[in-house]
Short mmCIF file of C-alpha atoms in Angstrom, two decimals:
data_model
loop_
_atom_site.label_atom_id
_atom_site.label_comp_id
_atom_site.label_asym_id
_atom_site.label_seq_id
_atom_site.Cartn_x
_atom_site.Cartn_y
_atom_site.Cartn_z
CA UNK J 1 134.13 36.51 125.65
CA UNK J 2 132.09 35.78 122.92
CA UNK J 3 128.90 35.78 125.14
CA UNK J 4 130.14 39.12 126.41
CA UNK J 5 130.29 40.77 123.10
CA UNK J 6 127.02 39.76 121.58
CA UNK J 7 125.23 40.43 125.12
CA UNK J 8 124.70 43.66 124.55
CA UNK J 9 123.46 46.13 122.61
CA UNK J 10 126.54 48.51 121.54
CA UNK J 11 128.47 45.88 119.79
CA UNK J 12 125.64 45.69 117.16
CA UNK J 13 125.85 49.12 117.23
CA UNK J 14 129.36 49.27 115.92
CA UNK J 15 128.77 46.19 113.26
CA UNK J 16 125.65 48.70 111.87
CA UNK J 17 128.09 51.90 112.25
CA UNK J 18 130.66 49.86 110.24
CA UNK J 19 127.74 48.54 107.56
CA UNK J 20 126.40 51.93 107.07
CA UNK J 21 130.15 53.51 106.23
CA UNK J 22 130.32 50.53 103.69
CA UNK J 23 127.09 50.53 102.39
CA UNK J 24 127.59 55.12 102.16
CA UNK J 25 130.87 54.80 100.32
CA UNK J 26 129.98 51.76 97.89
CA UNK J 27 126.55 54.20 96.71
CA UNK J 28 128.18 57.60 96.80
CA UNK J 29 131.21 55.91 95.11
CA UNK J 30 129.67 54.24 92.11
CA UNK J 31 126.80 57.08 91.45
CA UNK J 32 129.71 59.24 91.35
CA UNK J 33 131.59 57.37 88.80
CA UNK J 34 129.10 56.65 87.19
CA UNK J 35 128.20 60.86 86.27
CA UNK J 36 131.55 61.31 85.55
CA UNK J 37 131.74 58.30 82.87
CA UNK J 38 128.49 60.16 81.82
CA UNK J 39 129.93 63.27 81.79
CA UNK J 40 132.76 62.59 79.91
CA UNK J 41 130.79 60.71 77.29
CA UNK J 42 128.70 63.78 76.35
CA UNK J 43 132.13 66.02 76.71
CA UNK J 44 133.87 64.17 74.62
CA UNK J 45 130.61 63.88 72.32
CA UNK J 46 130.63 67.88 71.44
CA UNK J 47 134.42 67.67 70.64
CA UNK J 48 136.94 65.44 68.83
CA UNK J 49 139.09 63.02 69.76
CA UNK J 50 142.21 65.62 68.63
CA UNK J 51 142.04 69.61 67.91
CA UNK J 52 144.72 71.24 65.69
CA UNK J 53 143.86 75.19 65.98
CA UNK J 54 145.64 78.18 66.22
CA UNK J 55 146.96 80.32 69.19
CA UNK J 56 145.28 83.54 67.22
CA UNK J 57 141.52 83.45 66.63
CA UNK J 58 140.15 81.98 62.99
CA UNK J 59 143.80 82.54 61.64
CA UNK J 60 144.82 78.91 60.09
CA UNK J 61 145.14 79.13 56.73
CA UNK J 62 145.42 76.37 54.62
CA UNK J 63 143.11 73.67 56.25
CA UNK J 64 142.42 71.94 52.97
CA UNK J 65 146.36 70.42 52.62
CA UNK J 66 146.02 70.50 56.93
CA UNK J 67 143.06 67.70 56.17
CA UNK J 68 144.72 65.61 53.51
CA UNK J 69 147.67 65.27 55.59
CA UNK J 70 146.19 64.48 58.66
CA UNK J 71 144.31 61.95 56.45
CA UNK J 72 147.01 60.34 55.67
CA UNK J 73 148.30 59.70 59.32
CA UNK J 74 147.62 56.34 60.72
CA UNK J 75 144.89 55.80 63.23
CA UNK J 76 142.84 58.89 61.98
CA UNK J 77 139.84 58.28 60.20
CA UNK J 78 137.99 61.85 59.91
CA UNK J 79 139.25 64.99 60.05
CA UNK J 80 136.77 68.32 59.43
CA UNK J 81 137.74 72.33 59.55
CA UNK J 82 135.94 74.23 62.12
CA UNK J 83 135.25 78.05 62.90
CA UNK J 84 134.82 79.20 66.12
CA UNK J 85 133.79 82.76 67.95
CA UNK J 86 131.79 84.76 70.40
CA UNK J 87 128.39 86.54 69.04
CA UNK J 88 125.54 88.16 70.18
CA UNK J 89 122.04 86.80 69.07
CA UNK J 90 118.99 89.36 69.29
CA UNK J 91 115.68 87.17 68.89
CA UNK J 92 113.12 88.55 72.51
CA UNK J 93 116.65 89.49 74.39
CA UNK J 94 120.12 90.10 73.42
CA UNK J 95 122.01 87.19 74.61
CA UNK J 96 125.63 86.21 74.53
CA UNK J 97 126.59 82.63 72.62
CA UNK J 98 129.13 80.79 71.05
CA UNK J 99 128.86 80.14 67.47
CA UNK J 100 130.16 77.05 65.61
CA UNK J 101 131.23 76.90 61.78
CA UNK J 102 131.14 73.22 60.59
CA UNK J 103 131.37 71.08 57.90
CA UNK J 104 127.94 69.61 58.79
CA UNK J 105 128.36 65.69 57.04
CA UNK J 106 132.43 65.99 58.04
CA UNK J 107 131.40 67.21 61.71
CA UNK J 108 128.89 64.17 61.82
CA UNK J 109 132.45 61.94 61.45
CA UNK J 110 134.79 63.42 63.59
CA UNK J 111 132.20 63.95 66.45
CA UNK J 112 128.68 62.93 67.58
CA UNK J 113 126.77 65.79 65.71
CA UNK J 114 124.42 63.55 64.36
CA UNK J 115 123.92 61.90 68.00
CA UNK J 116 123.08 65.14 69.64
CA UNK J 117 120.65 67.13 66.45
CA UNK J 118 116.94 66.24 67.23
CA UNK J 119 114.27 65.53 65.13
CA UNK J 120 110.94 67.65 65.36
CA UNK J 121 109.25 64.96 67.35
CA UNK J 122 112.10 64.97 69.98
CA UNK J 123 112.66 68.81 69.89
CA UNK J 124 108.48 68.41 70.25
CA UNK J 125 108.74 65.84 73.21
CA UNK J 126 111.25 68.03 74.99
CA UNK J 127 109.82 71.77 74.76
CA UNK J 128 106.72 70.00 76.15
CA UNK J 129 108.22 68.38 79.24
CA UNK J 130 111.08 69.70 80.81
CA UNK J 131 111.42 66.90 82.55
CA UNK J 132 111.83 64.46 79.49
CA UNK J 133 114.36 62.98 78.15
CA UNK J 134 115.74 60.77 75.39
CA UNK J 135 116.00 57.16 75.71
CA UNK J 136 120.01 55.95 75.38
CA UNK J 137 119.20 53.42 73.06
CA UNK J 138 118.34 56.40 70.94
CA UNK J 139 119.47 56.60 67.01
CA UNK J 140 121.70 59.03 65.46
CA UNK J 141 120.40 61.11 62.51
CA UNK J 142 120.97 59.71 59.26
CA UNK J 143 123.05 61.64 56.53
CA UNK J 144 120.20 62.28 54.72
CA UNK J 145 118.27 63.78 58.24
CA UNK J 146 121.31 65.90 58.86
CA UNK J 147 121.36 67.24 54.97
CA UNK J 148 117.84 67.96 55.15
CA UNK J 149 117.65 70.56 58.44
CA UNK J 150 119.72 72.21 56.88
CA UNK J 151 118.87 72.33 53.39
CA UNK J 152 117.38 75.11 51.51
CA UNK J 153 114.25 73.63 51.50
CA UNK J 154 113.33 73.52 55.01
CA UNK J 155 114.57 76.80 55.62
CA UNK J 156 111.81 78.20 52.43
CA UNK J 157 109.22 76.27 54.50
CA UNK J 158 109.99 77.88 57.84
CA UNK J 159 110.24 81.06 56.06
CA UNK J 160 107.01 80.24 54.78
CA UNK J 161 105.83 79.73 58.09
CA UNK J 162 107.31 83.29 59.17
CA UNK J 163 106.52 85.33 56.27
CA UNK J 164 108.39 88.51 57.37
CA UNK J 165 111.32 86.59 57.55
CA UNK J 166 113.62 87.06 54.53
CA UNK J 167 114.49 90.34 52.22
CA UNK J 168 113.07 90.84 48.26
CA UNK J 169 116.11 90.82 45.64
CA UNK J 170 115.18 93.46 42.79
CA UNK J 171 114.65 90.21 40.64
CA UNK J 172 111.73 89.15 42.70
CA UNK J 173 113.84 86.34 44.11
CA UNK J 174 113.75 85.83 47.93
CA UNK J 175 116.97 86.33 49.70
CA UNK J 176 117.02 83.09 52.35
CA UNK J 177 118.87 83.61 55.79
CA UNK J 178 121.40 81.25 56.31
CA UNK J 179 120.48 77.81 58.65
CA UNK J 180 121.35 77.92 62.35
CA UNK J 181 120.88 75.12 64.75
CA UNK J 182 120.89 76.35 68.17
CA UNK J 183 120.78 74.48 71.79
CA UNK J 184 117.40 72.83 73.24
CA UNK J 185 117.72 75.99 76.66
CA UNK J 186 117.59 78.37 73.65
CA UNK J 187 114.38 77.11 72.23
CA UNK J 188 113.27 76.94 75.91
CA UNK J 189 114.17 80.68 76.84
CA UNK J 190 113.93 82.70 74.13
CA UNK J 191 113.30 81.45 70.52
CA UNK J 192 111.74 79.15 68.33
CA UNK J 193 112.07 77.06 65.30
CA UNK J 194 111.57 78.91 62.54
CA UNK J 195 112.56 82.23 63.85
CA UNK J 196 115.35 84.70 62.65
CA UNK J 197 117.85 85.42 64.85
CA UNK J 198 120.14 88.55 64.28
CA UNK J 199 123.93 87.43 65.02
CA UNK J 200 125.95 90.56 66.05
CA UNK J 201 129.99 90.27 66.23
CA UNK J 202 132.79 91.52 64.68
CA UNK J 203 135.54 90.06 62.03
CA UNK J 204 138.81 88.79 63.59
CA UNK J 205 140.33 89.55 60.49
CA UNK J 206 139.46 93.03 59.62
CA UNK J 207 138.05 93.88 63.38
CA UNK J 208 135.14 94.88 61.62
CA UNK J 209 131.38 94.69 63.12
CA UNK J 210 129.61 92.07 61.71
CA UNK J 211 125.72 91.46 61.77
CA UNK J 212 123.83 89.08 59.34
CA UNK J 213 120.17 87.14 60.00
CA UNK J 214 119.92 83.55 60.37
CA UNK J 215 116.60 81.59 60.64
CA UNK J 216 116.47 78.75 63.41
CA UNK J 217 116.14 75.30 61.40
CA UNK J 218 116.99 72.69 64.14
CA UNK J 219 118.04 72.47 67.86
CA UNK J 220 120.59 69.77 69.43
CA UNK J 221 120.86 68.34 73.03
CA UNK J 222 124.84 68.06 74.28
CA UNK J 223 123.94 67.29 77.74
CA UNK J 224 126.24 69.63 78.97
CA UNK J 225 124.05 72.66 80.12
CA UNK J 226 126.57 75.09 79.24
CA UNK J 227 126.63 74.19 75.01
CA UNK J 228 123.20 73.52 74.94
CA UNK J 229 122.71 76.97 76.26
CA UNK J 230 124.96 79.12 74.75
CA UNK J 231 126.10 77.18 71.42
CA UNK J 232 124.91 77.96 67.84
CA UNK J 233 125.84 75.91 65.12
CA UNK J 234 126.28 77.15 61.42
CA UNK J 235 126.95 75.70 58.29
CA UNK J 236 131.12 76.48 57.85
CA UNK J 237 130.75 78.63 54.65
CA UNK J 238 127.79 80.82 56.27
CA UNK J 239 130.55 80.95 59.15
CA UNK J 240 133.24 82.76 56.78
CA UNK J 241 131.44 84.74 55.16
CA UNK J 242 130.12 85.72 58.70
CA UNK J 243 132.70 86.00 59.95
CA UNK J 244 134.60 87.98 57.05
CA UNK J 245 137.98 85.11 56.80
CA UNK J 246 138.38 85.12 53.69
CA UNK J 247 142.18 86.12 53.16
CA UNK J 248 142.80 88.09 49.85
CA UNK J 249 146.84 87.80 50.26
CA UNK J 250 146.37 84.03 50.79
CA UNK J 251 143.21 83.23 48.25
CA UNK J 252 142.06 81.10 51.09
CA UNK J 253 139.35 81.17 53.57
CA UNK J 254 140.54 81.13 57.70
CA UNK J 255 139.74 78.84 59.91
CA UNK J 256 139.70 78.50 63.85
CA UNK J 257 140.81 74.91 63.53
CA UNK J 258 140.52 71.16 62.81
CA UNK J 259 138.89 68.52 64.27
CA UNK J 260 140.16 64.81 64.42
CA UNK J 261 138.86 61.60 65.03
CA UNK J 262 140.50 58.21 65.64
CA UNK J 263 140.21 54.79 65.19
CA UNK J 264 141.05 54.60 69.12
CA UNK J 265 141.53 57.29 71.27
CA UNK J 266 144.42 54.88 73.20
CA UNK J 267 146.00 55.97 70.23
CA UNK J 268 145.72 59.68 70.93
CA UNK J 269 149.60 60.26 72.43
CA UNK J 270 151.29 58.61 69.45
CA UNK J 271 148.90 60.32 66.95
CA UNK J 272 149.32 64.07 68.53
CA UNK J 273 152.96 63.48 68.66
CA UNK J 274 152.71 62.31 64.74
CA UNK J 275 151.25 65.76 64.10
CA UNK J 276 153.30 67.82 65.98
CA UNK J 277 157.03 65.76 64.62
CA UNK J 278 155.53 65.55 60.66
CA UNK J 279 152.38 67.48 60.23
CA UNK J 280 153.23 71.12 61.86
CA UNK J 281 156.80 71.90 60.87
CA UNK J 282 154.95 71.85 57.30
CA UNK J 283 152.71 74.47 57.55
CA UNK J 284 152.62 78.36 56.95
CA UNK J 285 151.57 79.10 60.18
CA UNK J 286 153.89 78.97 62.98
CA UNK J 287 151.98 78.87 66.18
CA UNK J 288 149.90 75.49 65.82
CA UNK J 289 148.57 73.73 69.14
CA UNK J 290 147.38 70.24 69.23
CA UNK J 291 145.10 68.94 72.10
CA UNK J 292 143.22 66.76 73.04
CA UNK J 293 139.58 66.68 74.63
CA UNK J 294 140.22 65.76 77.91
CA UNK J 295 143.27 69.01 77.29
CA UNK J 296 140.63 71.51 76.33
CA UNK J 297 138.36 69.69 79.58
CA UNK J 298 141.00 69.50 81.75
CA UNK J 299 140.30 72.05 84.87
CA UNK J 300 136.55 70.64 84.58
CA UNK J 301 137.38 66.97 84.74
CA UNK J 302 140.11 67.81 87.42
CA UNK J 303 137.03 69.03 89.74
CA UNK J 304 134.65 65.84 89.02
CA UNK J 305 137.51 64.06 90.49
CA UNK J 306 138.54 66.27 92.94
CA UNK J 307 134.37 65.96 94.44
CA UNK J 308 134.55 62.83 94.47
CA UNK J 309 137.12 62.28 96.68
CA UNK J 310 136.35 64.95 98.79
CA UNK J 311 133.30 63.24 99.35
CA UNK J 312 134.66 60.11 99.87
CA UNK J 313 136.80 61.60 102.54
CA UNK J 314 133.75 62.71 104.43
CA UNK J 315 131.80 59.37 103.88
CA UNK J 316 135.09 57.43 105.77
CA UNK J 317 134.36 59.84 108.12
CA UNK J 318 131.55 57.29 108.81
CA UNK J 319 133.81 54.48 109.11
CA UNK J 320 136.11 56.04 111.56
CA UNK J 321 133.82 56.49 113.73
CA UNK J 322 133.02 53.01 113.88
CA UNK J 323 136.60 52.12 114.38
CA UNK J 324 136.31 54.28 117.05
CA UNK J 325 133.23 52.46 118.35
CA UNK J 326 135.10 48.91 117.97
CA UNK J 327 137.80 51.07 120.40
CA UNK J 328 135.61 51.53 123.04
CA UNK J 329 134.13 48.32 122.88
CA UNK J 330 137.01 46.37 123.90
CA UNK J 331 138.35 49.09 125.92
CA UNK J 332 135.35 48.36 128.39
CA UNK J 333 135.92 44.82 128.20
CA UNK J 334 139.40 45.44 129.08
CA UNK J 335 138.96 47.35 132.13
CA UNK J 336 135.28 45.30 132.90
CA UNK J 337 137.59 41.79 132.83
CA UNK J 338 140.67 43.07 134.18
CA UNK J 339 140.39 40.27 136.92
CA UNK J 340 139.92 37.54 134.33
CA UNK J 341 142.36 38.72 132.35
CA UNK J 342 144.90 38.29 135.37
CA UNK J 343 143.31 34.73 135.80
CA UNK J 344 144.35 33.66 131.99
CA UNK J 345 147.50 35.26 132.72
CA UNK J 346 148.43 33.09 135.58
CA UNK J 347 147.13 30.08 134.03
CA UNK J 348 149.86 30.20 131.08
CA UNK J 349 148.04 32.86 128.52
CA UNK J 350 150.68 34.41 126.62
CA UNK J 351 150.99 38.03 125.78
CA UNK J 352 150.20 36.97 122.70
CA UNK J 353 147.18 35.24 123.60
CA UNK J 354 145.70 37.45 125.12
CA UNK J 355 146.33 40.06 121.65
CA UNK J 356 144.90 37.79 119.41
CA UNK J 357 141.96 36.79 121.39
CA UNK J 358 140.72 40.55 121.39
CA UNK J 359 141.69 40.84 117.62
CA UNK J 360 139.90 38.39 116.62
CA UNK J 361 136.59 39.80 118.75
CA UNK J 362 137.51 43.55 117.02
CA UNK J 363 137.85 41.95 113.61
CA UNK J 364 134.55 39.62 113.78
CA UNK J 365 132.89 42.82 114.29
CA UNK J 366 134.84 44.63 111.55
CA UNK J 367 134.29 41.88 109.29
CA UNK J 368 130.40 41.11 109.94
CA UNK J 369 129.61 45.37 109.13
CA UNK J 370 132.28 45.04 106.07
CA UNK J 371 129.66 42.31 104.49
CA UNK J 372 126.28 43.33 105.98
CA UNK J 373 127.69 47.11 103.78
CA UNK J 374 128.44 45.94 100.90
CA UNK J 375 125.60 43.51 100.60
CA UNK J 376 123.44 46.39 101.09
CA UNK J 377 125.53 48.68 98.67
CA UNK J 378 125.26 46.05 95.96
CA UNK J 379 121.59 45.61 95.95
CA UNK J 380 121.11 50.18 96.13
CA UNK J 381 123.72 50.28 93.06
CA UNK J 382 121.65 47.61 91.05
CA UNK J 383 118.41 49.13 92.31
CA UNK J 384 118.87 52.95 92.32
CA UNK J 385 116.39 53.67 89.73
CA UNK J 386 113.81 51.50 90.67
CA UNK J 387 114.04 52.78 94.32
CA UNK J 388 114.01 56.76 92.55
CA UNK J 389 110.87 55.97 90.88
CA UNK J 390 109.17 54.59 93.27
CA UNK J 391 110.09 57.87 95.75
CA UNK J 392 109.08 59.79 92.88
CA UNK J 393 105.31 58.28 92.33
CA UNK J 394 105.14 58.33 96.43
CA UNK J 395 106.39 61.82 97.24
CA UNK J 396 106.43 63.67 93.82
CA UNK J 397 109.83 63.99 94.54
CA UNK J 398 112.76 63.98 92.31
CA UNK J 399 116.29 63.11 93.90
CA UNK J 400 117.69 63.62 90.28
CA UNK J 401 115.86 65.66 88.05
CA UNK J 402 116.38 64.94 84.56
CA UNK J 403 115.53 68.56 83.29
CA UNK J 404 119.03 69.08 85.66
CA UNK J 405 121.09 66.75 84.42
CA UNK J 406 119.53 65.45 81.42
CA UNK J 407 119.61 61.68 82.44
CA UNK J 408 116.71 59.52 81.93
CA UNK J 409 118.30 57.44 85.27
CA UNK J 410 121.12 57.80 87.71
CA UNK J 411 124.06 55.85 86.51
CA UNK J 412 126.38 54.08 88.70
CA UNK J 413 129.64 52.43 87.76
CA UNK J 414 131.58 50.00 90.14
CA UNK J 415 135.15 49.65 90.16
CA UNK J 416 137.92 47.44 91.59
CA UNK J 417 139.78 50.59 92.56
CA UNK J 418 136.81 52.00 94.52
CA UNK J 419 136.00 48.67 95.90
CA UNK J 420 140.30 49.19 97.73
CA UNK J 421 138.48 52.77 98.59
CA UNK J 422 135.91 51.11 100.43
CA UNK J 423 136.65 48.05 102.09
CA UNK J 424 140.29 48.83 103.37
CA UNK J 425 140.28 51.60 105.03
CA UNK J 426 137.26 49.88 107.06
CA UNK J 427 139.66 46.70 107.83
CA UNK J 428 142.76 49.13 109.13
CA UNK J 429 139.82 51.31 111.13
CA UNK J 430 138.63 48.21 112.38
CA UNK J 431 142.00 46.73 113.16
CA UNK J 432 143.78 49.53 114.98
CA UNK J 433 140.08 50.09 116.62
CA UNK J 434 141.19 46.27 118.17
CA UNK J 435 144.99 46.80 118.48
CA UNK J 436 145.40 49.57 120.77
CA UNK J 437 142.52 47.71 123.52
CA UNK J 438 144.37 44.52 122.61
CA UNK J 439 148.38 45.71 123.63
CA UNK J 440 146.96 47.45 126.81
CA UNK J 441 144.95 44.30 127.84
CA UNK J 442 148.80 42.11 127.17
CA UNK J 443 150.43 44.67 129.25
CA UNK J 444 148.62 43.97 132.27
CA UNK J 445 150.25 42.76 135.57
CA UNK J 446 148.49 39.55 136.00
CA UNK J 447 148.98 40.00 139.59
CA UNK J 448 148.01 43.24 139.51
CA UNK J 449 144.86 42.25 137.70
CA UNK J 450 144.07 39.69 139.99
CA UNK J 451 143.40 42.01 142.58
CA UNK J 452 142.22 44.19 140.29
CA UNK J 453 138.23 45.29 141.98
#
């Protein structure tokens, strides 16, 4: 039987239909994985670990005592008040953003501020390739690097550099706009460093309209399109007096929220139920939310996940089919050795017998694609990048442009779970492929069979 199989040319067929389905879901698997781990990194790198904010816009008063007793809480390390709201920026267009109040050393603590700012070289480096991007072994800005982009001193120098920037005070001093650090696609589309920027919104507080210059000290790189396009950051002062939150009932400025970082983020339930059991019930304000990142993310993690396993549906698509294959295989040999069948049959084969003999056959093919896949998986995970380069230098091609998603390589991440993904649906393919051939080739009449032409 053996002889029969490996005869002809189909059976290889099926072992290569089975290998390819292996080797499709074992790539597509662990590239996947890999951009969401890399996803979520740079997600979770523009926000904190916890967010206490109000349900009403820039209305939490009290954020000083909020920090202290958050401070106090175990497993938090760093927690900094935020403001938050929509603007309109006039520079060569009038475009929509986001704007950002922070406490600029506290943000550094409870988030990766100081990983995503760039220094002049890299904002340089980038504006000059869109294709570039920063190495991962790349440092974080020092305290002192974060201080001075937005100190008053770089902002005289850009002024400097844009000498109708700025308005004269009666005293002859110059009036300096306030800093503003916007995203790396806004110094690609429509502004530079060094620019002002007019910010156009209105007060949440008084619903007043709002409009006040800022020059453009710095830029940061999120790698999430979306902030890097439409995010501004300002220092969190410049923010409420922006913003007009400054409550005279209260003596105390309004904030959007605060941000909070842990020792552990496996420590995020007990901590969030911490604040909501001993931190809220103590404050003013009434409606209080606490979430965290992966809350505020949810709906856009949810459809990371959601592709992948649509896709992962299609690619055992692949291995179905060479289930199928492994079907048809033995279902030939069934009806081709119907007479020898009949012969085994009346020479003492068991039902049985005859069952496992074509299992085994179904499952050597099964077996042989399972390895020959994941072999070749193995080697395109490890080798991805390589491979991409050398495509790239060949064809001028790129498969996965960095200016897209602001990777310097395709990552990939394997897992045990994906590996159960893979490799058993391909053994139940393969061994229903061999059962159903296998229980019709027991059930026939050997004497039947033996005059079977």
């Amino acid at each position: 039987m053996k002889r029969y199989i490996f005869r002809r040319l189909i059976p290889y067929a099926a072992v290569l239909a089975v290998a390819f389905g292996v080797f499709s879901l074992i790539s597509v698997l662990a590239v996947m994985e890999g951009f969401k781990e890399e996803m979520r990194g740079r997600i979770r790198g523009s926000l904190s670990h916890i967010t206490v904010f109000s349900r009403f816009s820039t209305s939490l008063i009290g954020s000083g005592e909020l920090v202290e007793r958050l401070l106090e809480l175990e497993h938090v390390v760093a927690a900094a008040p935020y403001v938050e709201g929509v603007a309109m920026y006039r520079a060569n267009s009038i475009t929509p953003c986001e704007v950002r109040g922070v406490d600029i050393l506290a943000e550094a603590e409870v988030g990766d501020f100081a990983h995503y700012l760039l220094r002049d070289s890299e904002i340089e480096m980038l504006l000059k390739d869109d294709t570039a991007a920063l190495p991962d072994e790349r440092d974080p800005l020092t305290t002192e690097e974060i201080t001075s982009i937005f100190s008053r001193e770089r902002r005289a120098h850009k002024d400097q550099l844009n000498s109708v920037f700025g308005e004269e005070r009666e005293e002859g001093f110059r009036v300096l706009p306030q800093p503003i650090v916007v995203g790396i696609e806004a110094l690609r589309r429509n502004t530079r460093i060094g620019d002002q920027i007019e910010l156009q919104s209105f007060s949440p507080r008084t619903l007043e309209a709002r409009v006040q210059s800022f020059i453009v000290v710095g830029s940061f790189q999120t790698g999430v399109f979306e902030q890097d396009q439409g995010w501004m950051f300002i220092p969190l002062q410049a923010a409420v007096s922006f913003f007009d939150l400054f409550d005279e009932e209260e003596l105390d400025d309004r904030v959007s929220g605060v941000s909070v970082r842990l020792d552990d983020y496996r420590n995020v339930d007990k901590v969030r139920e911490t604040i909501r059991e001993e931190v809220i019930p103590y404050l003013a304000h009434p409606e209080v939310v606490v979430r965290t990142w992966e809350d505020q993310r949810r709906n856009l993690l949810r459809a990371v996940d959601i592709e992948k396993r649509i896709i992962s549906v299609m690619m055992m698509l692949i291995v179905l089919f060479a289930g199928v294959m492994i079907f048809l295989i033995l279902t030939l040999m069934v009806i081709e050795k119907t007479r020898d069948l009949g012969v085994l049959r009346s020479l003492g084969a068991t039902r049985g017998g005859v069952i496992s003999l074509f299992l085994r056959q179904g499952m050597a093919l099964t077996m042989l694609g399972i390895v020959l896949g994941s072999i070749a998986g193995v080697i395109l995970v490890h080798n991805i990048n390589p491979l991409h380069d050398a495509i790239y230098r060949a064809t001028g091609l790129r498969l996965f442009p960095p200016d897209v998603y602001y990777l310097a390589k395709i990552p990939t991440k394997m897992r045990v779970s994906d590996w159960g993904v893979v490799l058993i649906p391909a053994v139940v393919f393969g061994f229903l492929g061999s059962l159903i051939p296998a229980l019709w080739a027991a059930r026939q009449d050997p004497i039947k069979a033996l005059h079977h032409e």
